Short mmCIF file of C-alpha atoms in Angstrom, two decimals:
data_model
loop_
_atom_site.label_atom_id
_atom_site.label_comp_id
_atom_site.label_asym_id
_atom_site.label_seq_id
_atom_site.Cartn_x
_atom_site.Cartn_y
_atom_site.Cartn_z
CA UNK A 1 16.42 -35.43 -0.76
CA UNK A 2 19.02 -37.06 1.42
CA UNK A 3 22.02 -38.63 0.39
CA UNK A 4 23.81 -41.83 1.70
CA UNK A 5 26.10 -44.71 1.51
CA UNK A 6 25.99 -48.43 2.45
CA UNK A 7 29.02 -49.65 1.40
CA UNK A 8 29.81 -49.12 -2.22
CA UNK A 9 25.84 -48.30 -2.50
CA UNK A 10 24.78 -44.69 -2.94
CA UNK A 11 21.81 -44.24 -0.93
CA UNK A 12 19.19 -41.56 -2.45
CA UNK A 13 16.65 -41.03 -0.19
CA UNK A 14 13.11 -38.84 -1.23
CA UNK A 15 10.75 -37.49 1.30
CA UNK A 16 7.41 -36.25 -0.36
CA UNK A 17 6.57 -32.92 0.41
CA UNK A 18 3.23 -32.53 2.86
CA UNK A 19 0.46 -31.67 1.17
CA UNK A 20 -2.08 -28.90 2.40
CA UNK A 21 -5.17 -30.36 4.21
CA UNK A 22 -6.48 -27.88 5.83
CA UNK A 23 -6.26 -23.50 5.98
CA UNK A 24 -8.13 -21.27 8.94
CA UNK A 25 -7.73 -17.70 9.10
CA UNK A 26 -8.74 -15.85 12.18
CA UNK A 27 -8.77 -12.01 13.54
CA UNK A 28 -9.44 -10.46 9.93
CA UNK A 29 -12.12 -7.89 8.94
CA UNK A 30 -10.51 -4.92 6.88
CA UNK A 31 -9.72 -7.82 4.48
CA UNK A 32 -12.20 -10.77 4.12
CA UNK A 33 -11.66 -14.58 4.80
CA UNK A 34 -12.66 -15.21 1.11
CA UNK A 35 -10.07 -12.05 -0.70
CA UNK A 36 -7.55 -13.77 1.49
CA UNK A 37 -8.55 -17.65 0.73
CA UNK A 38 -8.09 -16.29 -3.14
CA UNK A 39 -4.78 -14.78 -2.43
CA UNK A 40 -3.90 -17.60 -1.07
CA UNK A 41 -4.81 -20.32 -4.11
CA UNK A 42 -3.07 -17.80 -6.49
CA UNK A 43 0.00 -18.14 -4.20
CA UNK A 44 -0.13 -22.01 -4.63
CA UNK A 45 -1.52 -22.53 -1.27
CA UNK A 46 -4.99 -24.19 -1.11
CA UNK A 47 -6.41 -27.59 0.11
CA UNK A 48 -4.86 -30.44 -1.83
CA UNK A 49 -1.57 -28.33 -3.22
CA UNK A 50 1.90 -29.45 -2.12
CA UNK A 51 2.87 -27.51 1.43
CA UNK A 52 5.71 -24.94 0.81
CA UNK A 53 7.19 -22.84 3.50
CA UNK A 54 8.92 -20.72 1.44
CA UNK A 55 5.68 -19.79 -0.40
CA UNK A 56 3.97 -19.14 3.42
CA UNK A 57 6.32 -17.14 4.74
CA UNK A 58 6.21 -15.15 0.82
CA UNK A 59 2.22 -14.87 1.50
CA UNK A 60 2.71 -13.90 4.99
CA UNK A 61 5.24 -10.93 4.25
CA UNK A 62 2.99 -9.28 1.07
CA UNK A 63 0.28 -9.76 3.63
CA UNK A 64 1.68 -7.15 6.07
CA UNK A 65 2.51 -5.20 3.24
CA UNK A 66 -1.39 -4.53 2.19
CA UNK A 67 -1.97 -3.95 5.98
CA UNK A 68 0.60 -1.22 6.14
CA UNK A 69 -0.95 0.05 3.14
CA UNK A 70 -3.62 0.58 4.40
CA UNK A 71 -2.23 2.26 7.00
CA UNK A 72 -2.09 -0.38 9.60
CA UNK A 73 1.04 0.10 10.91
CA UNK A 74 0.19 -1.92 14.12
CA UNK A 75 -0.78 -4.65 12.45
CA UNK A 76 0.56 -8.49 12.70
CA UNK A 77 0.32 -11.68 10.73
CA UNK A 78 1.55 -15.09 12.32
CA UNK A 79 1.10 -18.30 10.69
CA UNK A 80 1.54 -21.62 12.13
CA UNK A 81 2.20 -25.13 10.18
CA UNK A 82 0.26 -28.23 12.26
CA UNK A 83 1.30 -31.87 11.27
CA UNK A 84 -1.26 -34.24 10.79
CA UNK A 85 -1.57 -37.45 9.51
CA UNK A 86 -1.06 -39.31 5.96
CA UNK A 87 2.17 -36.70 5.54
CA UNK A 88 -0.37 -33.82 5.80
CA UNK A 89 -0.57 -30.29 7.36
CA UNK A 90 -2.95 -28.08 8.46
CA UNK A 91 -2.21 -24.12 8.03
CA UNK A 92 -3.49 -21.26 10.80
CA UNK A 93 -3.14 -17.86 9.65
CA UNK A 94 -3.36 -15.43 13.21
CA UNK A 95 -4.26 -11.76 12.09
CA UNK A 96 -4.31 -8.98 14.66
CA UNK A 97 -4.93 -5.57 12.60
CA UNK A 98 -4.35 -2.91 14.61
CA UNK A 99 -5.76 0.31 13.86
CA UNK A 100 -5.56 2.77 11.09
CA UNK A 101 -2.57 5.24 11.74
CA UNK A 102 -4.55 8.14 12.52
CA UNK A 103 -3.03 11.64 10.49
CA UNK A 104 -1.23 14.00 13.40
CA UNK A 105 0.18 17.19 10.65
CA UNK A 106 0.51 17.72 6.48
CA UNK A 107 3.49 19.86 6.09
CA UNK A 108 4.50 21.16 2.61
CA UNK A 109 7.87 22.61 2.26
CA UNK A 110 9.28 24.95 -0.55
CA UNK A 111 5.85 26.94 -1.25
CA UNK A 112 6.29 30.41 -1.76
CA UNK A 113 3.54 31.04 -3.96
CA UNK A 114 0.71 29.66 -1.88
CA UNK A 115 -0.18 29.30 1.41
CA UNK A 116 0.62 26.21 3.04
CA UNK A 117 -3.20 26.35 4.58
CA UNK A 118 -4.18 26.31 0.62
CA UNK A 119 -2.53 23.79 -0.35
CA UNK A 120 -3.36 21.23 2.55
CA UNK A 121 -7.37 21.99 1.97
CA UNK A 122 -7.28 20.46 -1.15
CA UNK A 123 -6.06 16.89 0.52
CA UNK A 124 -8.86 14.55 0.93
CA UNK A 125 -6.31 13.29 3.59
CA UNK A 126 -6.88 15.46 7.19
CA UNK A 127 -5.38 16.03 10.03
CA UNK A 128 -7.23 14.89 12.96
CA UNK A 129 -10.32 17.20 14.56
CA UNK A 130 -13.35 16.92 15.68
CA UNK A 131 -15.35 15.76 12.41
CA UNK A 132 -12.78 12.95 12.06
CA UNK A 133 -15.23 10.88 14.09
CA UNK A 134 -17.48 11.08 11.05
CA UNK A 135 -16.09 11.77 8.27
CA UNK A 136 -12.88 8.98 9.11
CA UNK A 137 -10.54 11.17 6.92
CA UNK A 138 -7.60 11.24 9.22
CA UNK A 139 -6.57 7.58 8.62
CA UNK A 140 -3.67 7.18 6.29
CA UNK A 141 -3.92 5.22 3.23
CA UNK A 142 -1.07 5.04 0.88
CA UNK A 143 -3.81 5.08 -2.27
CA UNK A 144 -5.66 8.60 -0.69
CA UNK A 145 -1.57 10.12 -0.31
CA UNK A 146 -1.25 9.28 -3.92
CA UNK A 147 -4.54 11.41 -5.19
CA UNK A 148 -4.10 14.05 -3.15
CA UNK A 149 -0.45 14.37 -4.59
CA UNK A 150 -2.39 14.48 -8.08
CA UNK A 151 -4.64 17.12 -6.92
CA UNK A 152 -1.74 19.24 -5.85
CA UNK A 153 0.52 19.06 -9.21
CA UNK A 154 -2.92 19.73 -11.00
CA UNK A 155 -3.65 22.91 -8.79
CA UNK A 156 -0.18 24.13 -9.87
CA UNK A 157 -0.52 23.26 -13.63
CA UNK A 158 -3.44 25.21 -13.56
CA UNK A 159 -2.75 28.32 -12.91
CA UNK A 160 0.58 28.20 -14.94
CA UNK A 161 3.76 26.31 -13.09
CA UNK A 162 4.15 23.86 -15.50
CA UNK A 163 7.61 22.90 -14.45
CA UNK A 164 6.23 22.31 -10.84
CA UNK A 165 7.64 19.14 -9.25
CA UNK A 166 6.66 17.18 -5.90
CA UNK A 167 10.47 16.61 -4.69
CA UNK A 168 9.92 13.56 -2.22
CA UNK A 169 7.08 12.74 0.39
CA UNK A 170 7.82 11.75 3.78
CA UNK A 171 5.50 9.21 5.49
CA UNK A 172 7.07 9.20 9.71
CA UNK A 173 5.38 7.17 12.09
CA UNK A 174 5.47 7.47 15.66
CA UNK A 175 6.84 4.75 17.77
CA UNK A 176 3.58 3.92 18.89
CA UNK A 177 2.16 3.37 15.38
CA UNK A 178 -0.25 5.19 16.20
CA UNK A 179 -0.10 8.39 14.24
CA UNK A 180 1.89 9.59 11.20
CA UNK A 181 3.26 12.75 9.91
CA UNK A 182 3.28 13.59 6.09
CA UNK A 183 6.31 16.12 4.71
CA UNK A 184 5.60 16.74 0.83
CA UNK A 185 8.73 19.07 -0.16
CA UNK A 186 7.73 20.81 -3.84
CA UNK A 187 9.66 22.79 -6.12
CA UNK A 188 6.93 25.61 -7.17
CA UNK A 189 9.49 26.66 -10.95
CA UNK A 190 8.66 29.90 -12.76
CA UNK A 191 4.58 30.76 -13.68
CA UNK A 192 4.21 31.13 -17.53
CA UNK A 193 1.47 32.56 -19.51
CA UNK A 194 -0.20 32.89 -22.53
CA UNK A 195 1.20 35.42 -24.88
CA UNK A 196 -0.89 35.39 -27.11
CA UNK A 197 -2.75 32.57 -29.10
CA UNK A 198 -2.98 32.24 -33.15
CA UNK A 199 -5.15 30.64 -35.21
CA UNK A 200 -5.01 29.18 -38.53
CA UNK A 201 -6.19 27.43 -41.36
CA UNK A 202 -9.62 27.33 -43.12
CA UNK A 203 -11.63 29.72 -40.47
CA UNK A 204 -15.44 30.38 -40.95
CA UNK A 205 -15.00 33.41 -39.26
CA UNK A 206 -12.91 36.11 -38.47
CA UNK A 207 -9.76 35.66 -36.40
CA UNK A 208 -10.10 38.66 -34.41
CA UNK A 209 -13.72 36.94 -33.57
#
Protein backbone atom coordinates (compact mmCIF):
# COMPACT_ATOMS: atom_id res chain seq x y z
CA UNK A 1 0.00 0.00 0.00
CA UNK A 2 1.35 3.37 -0.99
CA UNK A 3 0.16 6.55 0.04
CA UNK A 4 -0.21 9.89 -1.93
CA UNK A 5 -1.52 13.26 -2.60
CA UNK A 6 -2.80 15.20 -5.67
CA UNK A 7 -3.80 18.21 -4.39
CA UNK A 8 -6.36 18.04 -1.66
CA UNK A 9 -6.82 14.22 -2.96
CA UNK A 10 -5.40 11.42 -0.83
CA UNK A 11 -4.01 8.99 -3.11
CA UNK A 12 -4.25 5.18 -1.80
CA UNK A 13 -2.53 3.12 -3.96
CA UNK A 14 -2.80 -1.16 -3.70
CA UNK A 15 -0.38 -3.44 -5.35
CA UNK A 16 -1.63 -7.17 -5.30
CA UNK A 17 0.66 -9.44 -3.91
CA UNK A 18 2.32 -12.08 -6.66
CA UNK A 19 0.93 -15.13 -6.55
CA UNK A 20 3.02 -18.50 -6.64
CA UNK A 21 3.19 -20.09 -10.16
CA UNK A 22 5.65 -22.19 -10.03
CA UNK A 23 8.19 -24.20 -7.07
CA UNK A 24 11.52 -26.43 -8.13
CA UNK A 25 13.65 -27.88 -5.61
CA UNK A 26 17.01 -29.18 -6.56
CA UNK A 27 20.22 -30.93 -4.75
CA UNK A 28 17.98 -32.86 -2.07
CA UNK A 29 18.10 -36.58 -1.15
CA UNK A 30 18.29 -37.05 2.77
CA UNK A 31 14.87 -35.29 2.53
CA UNK A 32 12.56 -35.96 -0.50
CA UNK A 33 11.13 -33.47 -3.15
CA UNK A 34 7.59 -34.59 -2.06
CA UNK A 35 8.26 -34.28 2.35
CA UNK A 36 9.55 -30.92 1.26
CA UNK A 37 6.65 -29.93 -1.43
CA UNK A 38 4.28 -30.85 1.83
CA UNK A 39 6.24 -28.69 4.11
CA UNK A 40 5.99 -26.30 1.92
CA UNK A 41 1.85 -26.17 1.30
CA UNK A 42 1.56 -26.36 5.16
CA UNK A 43 3.77 -23.22 5.23
CA UNK A 44 1.29 -21.44 2.80
CA UNK A 45 3.55 -21.82 -0.08
CA UNK A 46 2.19 -23.90 -3.03
CA UNK A 47 1.11 -23.19 -6.68
CA UNK A 48 -1.77 -20.74 -6.76
CA UNK A 49 -1.21 -19.24 -2.93
CA UNK A 50 -0.33 -15.55 -2.54
CA UNK A 51 3.81 -15.15 -2.69
CA UNK A 52 5.17 -14.14 0.80
CA UNK A 53 8.78 -13.51 1.48
CA UNK A 54 8.52 -13.45 4.89
CA UNK A 55 6.96 -16.96 4.90
CA UNK A 56 10.17 -18.13 2.39
CA UNK A 57 12.74 -16.94 4.19
CA UNK A 58 10.57 -18.66 7.61
CA UNK A 59 10.62 -22.08 5.43
CA UNK A 60 14.10 -21.60 4.42
CA UNK A 61 15.52 -21.07 8.08
CA UNK A 62 13.42 -24.32 9.80
CA UNK A 63 14.81 -25.97 6.71
CA UNK A 64 18.47 -25.71 7.85
CA UNK A 65 17.34 -26.45 11.11
CA UNK A 66 16.18 -30.26 10.17
CA UNK A 67 19.52 -30.44 8.21
CA UNK A 68 21.56 -29.61 11.23
CA UNK A 69 19.53 -32.05 12.95
CA UNK A 70 20.40 -34.38 11.28
CA UNK A 71 23.68 -33.63 11.68
CA UNK A 72 24.41 -31.77 8.56
CA UNK A 73 26.28 -29.15 9.75
CA UNK A 74 27.68 -28.34 6.22
CA UNK A 75 24.66 -28.05 4.80
CA UNK A 76 23.01 -24.92 2.76
CA UNK A 77 19.62 -23.83 1.58
CA UNK A 78 19.28 -20.81 -0.96
CA UNK A 79 16.13 -19.83 -2.45
CA UNK A 80 15.58 -17.55 -5.25
CA UNK A 81 12.19 -15.53 -6.21
CA UNK A 82 11.89 -15.28 -10.39
CA UNK A 83 9.27 -12.71 -11.77
CA UNK A 84 7.17 -13.76 -14.39
CA UNK A 85 4.32 -12.61 -16.00
CA UNK A 86 0.47 -11.80 -15.05
CA UNK A 87 2.09 -10.44 -11.45
CA UNK A 88 3.43 -14.01 -10.94
CA UNK A 89 6.60 -15.72 -9.52
CA UNK A 90 8.30 -18.68 -9.83
CA UNK A 91 10.22 -20.12 -6.56
CA UNK A 92 13.83 -22.21 -6.80
CA UNK A 93 14.79 -23.81 -3.72
CA UNK A 94 19.01 -24.67 -4.14
CA UNK A 95 19.92 -27.46 -1.52
CA UNK A 96 23.53 -28.50 -1.08
CA UNK A 97 23.58 -31.08 2.01
CA UNK A 98 26.78 -31.61 3.00
CA UNK A 99 27.67 -34.56 4.86
CA UNK A 100 26.76 -36.07 8.12
CA UNK A 101 29.14 -34.68 10.92
CA UNK A 102 31.02 -37.70 11.45
CA UNK A 103 31.51 -38.50 15.67
CA UNK A 104 35.49 -37.71 16.57
CA UNK A 105 35.19 -38.56 20.92
CA UNK A 106 32.10 -39.21 23.72
CA UNK A 107 33.45 -37.83 26.86
CA UNK A 108 31.46 -38.18 30.14
CA UNK A 109 32.52 -36.11 33.00
CA UNK A 110 31.72 -36.55 36.81
CA UNK A 111 31.65 -40.57 36.80
CA UNK A 112 33.18 -42.04 39.63
CA UNK A 113 31.25 -45.04 39.87
CA UNK A 114 31.74 -46.41 36.39
CA UNK A 115 34.10 -46.46 33.90
CA UNK A 116 33.90 -43.95 31.34
CA UNK A 117 34.60 -47.02 28.68
CA UNK A 118 31.15 -48.47 30.32
CA UNK A 119 29.27 -45.95 29.99
CA UNK A 120 30.12 -44.90 26.27
CA UNK A 121 29.38 -48.77 25.08
CA UNK A 122 26.00 -48.42 25.80
CA UNK A 123 25.64 -45.31 23.11
CA UNK A 124 24.23 -46.43 19.91
CA UNK A 125 26.17 -43.22 18.90
CA UNK A 126 30.21 -44.22 18.10
CA UNK A 127 33.11 -42.79 17.68
CA UNK A 128 34.59 -43.31 14.39
CA UNK A 129 36.64 -46.85 13.52
CA UNK A 130 36.90 -49.10 11.20
CA UNK A 131 33.24 -50.73 11.20
CA UNK A 132 31.86 -47.18 10.79
CA UNK A 133 31.99 -47.89 7.07
CA UNK A 134 29.22 -50.38 7.74
CA UNK A 135 27.54 -50.00 10.41
CA UNK A 136 27.26 -45.73 9.69
CA UNK A 137 27.05 -45.20 13.53
CA UNK A 138 29.47 -42.38 13.80
CA UNK A 139 27.17 -39.75 12.19
CA UNK A 140 25.53 -37.46 14.65
CA UNK A 141 21.90 -37.17 14.88
CA UNK A 142 20.35 -35.03 17.47
CA UNK A 143 17.32 -37.88 17.83
CA UNK A 144 20.22 -40.97 18.40
CA UNK A 145 22.04 -38.21 21.28
CA UNK A 146 18.67 -38.10 22.84
CA UNK A 147 18.22 -42.16 23.32
CA UNK A 148 21.41 -42.80 24.19
CA UNK A 149 21.02 -40.09 27.02
CA UNK A 150 17.88 -42.35 28.02
CA UNK A 151 19.88 -45.41 28.04
CA UNK A 152 22.40 -43.86 30.33
CA UNK A 153 19.93 -42.38 33.18
CA UNK A 154 18.23 -45.92 32.87
CA UNK A 155 21.65 -47.79 33.44
CA UNK A 156 22.01 -45.64 36.59
CA UNK A 157 18.39 -46.09 37.88
CA UNK A 158 19.01 -49.54 37.69
CA UNK A 159 21.35 -50.42 39.77
CA UNK A 160 20.17 -47.86 42.47
CA UNK A 161 21.21 -43.92 41.79
CA UNK A 162 17.96 -42.73 41.66
CA UNK A 163 18.89 -39.14 42.18
CA UNK A 164 21.31 -39.44 39.12
CA UNK A 165 21.14 -36.38 36.83
CA UNK A 166 22.66 -35.70 33.20
CA UNK A 167 23.99 -31.98 34.07
CA UNK A 168 24.27 -30.51 30.40
CA UNK A 169 25.50 -32.09 27.00
CA UNK A 170 27.88 -30.42 24.86
CA UNK A 171 27.52 -30.84 21.06
CA UNK A 172 31.25 -28.83 19.53
CA UNK A 173 31.81 -28.86 16.02
CA UNK A 174 34.93 -28.36 14.32
CA UNK A 175 35.42 -25.50 12.04
CA UNK A 176 35.34 -27.66 9.23
CA UNK A 177 31.92 -29.14 10.07
CA UNK A 178 33.18 -31.98 9.63
CA UNK A 179 33.33 -33.78 12.92
CA UNK A 180 31.81 -33.18 16.38
CA UNK A 181 32.69 -33.82 19.89
CA UNK A 182 30.01 -34.84 22.55
CA UNK A 183 30.75 -33.76 26.52
CA UNK A 184 27.78 -35.30 28.70
CA UNK A 185 28.76 -33.98 32.37
CA UNK A 186 26.51 -36.29 35.05
CA UNK A 187 26.03 -36.02 38.59
CA UNK A 188 26.23 -39.93 39.68
CA UNK A 189 24.13 -38.89 43.73
CA UNK A 190 24.26 -41.52 46.47
CA UNK A 191 23.28 -45.56 45.50
CA UNK A 192 20.25 -46.67 47.67
CA UNK A 193 18.93 -50.03 48.33
CA UNK A 194 16.34 -52.09 49.36
CA UNK A 195 16.01 -52.56 53.04
CA UNK A 196 13.81 -54.67 53.19
CA UNK A 197 10.33 -55.15 51.45
CA UNK A 198 6.78 -55.82 53.33
CA UNK A 199 3.85 -57.18 52.28
CA UNK A 200 0.35 -56.85 53.18
CA UNK A 201 -3.13 -57.41 52.96
CA UNK A 202 -5.21 -60.55 52.13
CA UNK A 203 -2.08 -63.05 51.28
CA UNK A 204 -2.76 -66.68 50.07
CA UNK A 205 0.36 -67.58 51.41
CA UNK A 206 2.82 -67.04 53.83
CA UNK A 207 4.81 -63.81 53.98
CA UNK A 208 8.03 -65.30 54.74
CA UNK A 209 7.17 -67.37 51.31
Amino acid sequence: IQLGREGNVLVITVVERPSVASIEIEGNKAISTEDLMKGLKQSGLAEGEIFQRATLEGVRNELQRQYVAQGRYSATVDTEVVSQPRNRVGLKVKINEGTVAAIQHINVVGNTVFPEDDLTDLFELKTTNWLSFFKNDDKYAREKLSGDLERLRSYYLDRGYINMDIASTQVSITPDKKHVYITVNVTEGEKYTVRDVKLSGDLKVPEDQ
